[in-house]
mmCIF file of C-alpha atoms in Angstrom:
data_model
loop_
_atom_site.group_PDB
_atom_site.id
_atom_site.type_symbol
_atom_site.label_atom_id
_atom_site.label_comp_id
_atom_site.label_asym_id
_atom_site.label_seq_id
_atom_site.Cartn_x
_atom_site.Cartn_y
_atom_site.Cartn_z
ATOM 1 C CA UNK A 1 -0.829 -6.360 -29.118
ATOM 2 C CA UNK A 2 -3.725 -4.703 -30.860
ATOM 3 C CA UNK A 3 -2.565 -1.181 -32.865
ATOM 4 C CA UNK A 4 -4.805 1.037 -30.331
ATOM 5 C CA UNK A 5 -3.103 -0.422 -27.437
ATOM 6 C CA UNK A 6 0.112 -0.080 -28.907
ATOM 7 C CA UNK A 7 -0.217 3.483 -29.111
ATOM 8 C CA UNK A 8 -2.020 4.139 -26.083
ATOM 9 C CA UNK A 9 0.585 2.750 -23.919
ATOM 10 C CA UNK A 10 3.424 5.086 -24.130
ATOM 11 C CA UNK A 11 0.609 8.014 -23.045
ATOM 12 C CA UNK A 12 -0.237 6.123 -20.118
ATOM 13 C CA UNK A 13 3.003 5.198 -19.374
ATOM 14 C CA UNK A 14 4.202 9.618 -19.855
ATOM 15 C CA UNK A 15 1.204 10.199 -17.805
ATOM 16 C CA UNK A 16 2.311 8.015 -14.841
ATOM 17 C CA UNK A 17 6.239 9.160 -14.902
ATOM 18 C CA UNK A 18 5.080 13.021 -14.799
ATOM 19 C CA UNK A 19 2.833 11.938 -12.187
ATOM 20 C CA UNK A 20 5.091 10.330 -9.998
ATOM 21 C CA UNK A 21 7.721 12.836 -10.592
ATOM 22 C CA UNK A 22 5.651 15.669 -8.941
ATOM 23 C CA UNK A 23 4.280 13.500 -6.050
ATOM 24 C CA UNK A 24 8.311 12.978 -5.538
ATOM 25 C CA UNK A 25 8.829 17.279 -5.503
ATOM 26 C CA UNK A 26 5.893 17.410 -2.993
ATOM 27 C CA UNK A 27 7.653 15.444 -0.368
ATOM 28 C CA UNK A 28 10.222 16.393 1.912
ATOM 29 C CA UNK A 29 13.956 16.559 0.071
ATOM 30 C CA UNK A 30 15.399 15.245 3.202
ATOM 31 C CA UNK A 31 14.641 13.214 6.674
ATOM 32 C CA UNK A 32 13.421 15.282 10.157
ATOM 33 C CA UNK A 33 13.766 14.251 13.213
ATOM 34 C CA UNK A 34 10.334 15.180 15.599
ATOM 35 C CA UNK A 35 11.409 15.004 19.248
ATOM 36 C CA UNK A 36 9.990 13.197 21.905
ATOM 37 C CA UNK A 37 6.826 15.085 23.304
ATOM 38 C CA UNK A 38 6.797 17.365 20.191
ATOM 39 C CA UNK A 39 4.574 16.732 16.973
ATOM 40 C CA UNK A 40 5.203 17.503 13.257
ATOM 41 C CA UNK A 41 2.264 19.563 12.351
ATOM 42 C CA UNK A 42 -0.302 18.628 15.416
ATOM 43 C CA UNK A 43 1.490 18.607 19.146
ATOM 44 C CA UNK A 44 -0.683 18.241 22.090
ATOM 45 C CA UNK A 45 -3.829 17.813 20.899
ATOM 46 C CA UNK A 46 -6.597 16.758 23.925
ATOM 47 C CA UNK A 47 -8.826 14.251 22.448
ATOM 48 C CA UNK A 48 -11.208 12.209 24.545
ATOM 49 C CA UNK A 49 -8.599 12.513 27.501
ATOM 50 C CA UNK A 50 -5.701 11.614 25.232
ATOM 51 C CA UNK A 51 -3.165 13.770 23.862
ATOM 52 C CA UNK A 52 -2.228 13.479 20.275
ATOM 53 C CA UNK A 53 1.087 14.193 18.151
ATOM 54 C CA UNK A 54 1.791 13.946 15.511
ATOM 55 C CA UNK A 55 5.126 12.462 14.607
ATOM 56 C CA UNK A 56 4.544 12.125 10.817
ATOM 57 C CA UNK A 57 1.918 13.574 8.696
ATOM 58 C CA UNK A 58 0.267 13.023 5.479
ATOM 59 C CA UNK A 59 1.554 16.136 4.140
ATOM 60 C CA UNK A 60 5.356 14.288 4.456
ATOM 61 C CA UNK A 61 3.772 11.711 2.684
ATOM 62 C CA UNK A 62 1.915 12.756 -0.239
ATOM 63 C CA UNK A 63 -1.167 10.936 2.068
ATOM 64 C CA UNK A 64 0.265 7.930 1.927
ATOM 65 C CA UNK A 65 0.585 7.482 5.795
ATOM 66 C CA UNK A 66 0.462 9.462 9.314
ATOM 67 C CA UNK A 67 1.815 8.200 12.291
ATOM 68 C CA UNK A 68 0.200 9.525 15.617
ATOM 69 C CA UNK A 69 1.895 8.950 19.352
ATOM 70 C CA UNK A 70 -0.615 9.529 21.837
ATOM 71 C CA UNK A 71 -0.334 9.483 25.745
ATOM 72 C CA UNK A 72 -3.317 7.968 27.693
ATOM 73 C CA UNK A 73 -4.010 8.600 31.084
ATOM 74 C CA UNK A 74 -8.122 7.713 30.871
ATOM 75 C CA UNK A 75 -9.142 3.678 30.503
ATOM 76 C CA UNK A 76 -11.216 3.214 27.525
ATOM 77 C CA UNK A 77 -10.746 3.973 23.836
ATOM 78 C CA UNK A 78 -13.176 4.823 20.665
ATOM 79 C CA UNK A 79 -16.517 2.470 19.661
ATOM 80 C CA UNK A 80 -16.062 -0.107 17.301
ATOM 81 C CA UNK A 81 -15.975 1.440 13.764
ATOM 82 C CA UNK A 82 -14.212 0.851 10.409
ATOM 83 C CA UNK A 83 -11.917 2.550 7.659
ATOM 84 C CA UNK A 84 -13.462 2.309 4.298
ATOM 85 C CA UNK A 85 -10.171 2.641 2.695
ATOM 86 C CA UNK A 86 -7.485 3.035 5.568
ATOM 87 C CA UNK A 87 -5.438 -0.092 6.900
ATOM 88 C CA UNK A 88 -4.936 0.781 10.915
ATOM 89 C CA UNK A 89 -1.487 -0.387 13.021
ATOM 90 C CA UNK A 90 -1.344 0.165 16.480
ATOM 91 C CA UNK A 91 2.226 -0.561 18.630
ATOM 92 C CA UNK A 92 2.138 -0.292 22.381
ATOM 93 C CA UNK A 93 5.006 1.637 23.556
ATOM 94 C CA UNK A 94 3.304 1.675 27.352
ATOM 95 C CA UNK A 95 1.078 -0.237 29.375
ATOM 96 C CA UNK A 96 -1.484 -2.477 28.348
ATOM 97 C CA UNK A 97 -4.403 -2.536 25.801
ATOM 98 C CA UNK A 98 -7.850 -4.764 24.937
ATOM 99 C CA UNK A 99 -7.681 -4.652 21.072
ATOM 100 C CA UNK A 100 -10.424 -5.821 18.773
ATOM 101 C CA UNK A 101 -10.101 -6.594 15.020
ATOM 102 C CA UNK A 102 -12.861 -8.094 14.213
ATOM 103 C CA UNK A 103 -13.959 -10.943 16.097
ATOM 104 C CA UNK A 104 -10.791 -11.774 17.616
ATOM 105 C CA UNK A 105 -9.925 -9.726 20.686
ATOM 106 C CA UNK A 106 -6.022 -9.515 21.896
ATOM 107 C CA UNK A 107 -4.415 -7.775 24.815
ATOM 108 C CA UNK A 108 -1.423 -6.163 24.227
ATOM 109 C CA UNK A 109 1.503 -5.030 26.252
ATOM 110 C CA UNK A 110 4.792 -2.942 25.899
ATOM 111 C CA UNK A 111 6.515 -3.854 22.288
ATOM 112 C CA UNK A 112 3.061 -5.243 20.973
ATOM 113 C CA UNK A 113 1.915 -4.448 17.869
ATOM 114 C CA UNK A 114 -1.796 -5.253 16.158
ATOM 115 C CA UNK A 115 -3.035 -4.119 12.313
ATOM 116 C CA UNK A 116 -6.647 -3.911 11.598
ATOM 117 C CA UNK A 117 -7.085 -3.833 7.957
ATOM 118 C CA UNK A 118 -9.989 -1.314 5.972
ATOM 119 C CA UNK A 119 -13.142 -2.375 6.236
ATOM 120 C CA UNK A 120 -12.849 -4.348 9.312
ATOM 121 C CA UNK A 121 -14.551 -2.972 12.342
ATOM 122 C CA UNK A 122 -11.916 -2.778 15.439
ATOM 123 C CA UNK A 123 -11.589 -0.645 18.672
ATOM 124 C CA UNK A 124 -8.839 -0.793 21.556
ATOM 125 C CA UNK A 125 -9.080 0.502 25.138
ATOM 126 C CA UNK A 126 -6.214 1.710 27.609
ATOM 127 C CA UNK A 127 -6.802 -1.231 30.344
ATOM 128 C CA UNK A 128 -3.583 -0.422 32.827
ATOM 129 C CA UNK A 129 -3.885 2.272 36.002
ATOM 130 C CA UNK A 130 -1.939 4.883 34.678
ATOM 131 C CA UNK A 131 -0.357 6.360 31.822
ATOM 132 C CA UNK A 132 0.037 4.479 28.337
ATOM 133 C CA UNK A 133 1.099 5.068 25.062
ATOM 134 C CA UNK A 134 0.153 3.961 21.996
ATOM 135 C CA UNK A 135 1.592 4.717 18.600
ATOM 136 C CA UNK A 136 -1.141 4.499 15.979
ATOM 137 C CA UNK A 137 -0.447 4.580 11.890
ATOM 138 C CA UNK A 138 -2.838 4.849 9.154
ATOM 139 C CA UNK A 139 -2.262 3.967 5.513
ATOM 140 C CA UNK A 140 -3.027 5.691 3.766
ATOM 141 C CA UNK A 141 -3.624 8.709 5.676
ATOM 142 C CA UNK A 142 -6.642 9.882 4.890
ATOM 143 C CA UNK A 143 -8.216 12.894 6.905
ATOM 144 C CA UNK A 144 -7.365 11.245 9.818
ATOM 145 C CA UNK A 145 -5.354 15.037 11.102
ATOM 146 C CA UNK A 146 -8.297 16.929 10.446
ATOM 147 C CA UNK A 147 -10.764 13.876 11.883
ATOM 148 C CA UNK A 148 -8.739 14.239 15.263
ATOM 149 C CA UNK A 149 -8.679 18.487 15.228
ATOM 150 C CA UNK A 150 -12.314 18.393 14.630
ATOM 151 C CA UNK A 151 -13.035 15.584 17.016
ATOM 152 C CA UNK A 152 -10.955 17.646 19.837
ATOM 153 C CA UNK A 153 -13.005 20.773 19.099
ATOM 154 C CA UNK A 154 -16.533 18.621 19.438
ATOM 155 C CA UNK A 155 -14.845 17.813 23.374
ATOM 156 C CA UNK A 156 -16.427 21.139 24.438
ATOM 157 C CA UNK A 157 -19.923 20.847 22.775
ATOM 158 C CA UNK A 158 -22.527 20.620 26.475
ATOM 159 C CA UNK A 159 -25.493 19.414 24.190
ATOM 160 C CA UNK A 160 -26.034 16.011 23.596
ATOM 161 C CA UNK A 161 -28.244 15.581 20.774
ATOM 162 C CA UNK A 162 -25.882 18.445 19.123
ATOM 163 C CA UNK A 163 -22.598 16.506 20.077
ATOM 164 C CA UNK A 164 -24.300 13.142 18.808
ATOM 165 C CA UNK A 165 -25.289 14.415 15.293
ATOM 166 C CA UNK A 166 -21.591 16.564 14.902
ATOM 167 C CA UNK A 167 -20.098 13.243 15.682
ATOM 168 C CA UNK A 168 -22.072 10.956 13.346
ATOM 169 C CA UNK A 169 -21.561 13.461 10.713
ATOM 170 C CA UNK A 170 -17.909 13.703 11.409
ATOM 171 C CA UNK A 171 -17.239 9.715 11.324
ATOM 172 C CA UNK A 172 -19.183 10.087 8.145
ATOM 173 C CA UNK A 173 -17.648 12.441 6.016
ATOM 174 C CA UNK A 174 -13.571 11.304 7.244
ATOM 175 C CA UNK A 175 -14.671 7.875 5.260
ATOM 176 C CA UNK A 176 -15.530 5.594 8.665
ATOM 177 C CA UNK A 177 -18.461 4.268 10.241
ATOM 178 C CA UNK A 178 -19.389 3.207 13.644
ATOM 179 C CA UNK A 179 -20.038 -0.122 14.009
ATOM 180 C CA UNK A 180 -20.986 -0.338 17.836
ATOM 181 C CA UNK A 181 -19.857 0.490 21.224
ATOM 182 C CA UNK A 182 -16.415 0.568 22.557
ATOM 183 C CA UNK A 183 -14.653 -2.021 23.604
ATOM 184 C CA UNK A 184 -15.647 -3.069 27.481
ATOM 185 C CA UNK A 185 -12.361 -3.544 30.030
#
């Protein structure tokens, strides 16, 4: 081992232990429970005809995940986009979803799950009559809690050309891109 490297090592290594010691006071010191119908720090949010909760949030996590239930009641879902740096699972709790990843395109049903890693474009839709729901997780989290309360509040904007450029900027700056239209059902 070269002499520099021999002493830099033990300052990395201090640097990393006093890091990971406060990301371990920042979390929770003990497990929650979050009801059914109830979020953690978002409940009920109306997006796009869905309603969002969420069940665990980046701040439990340090950002290293957030786990979303939504209830569908609308067919369809969002256009084919991509995570720059966010893996995306998706578990069907109810009814029955088109899922793209990709290429490939899967339908999934009650108990199915699908994972769409960053950088791959992907979109789902709600294809049953009736309600669904759909447990999504990101990892890590991201902005994806403030990408949803934003994306809620843009529901309500009447201009189009407005709405279009709020929405391209919001994809933008919450580190994803649209890719194309969503998925057809």
């Amino acid at each position: 081992m070269k002499r520099s490297h021999f002493f830099a090592f033990p300052l990395v290594a201090v640097a990393l232990v006093a890091e990971a010691g406060t990301s371990r006071q920042q979390r929770p010191r003990k497990g929650f429970k979050v009801a059914k119908g109830r979020g953690r720090h978002i409940e009920g949010l109306k997006v796009l005809g869905a309603t969002f909760d969420c069940k665990v949030s980046a701040k439990d996590t340090d950002g290293q995940l957030c786990i979303f239930d939504t209830i569908r009641t609308a067919k369809g879902g969002p256009p084919l986009h991509l995570h720059y740096d966010q893996d995306e699972w998706f578990y069907v709790i109810k009814g029955s979803f088109k899922v793209q990843v990709g290429e490939e395109i899967m339908f999934l049903k009650e108990g199915d799950a699908a994972f769409a890693p960053r950088q791959v474009p992907h979109t789902f839709a709600k294809i049953n009559e009736g309600e669904a729901q759909l447990m999504v997780l990101f990892q890590p989290a991201g902005q994806m809690e403030a990408f949803f309360i934003e994306r809620a509040a843009l529901d309500s904007e009447t201009d189009p050309v407005k709405k279009q450029t709020a929405l391209n900027s919001l994809w933008d700056r919450h580190g994803m891109k649209v890719m194309g239209a969503p998925i057809s059902f």
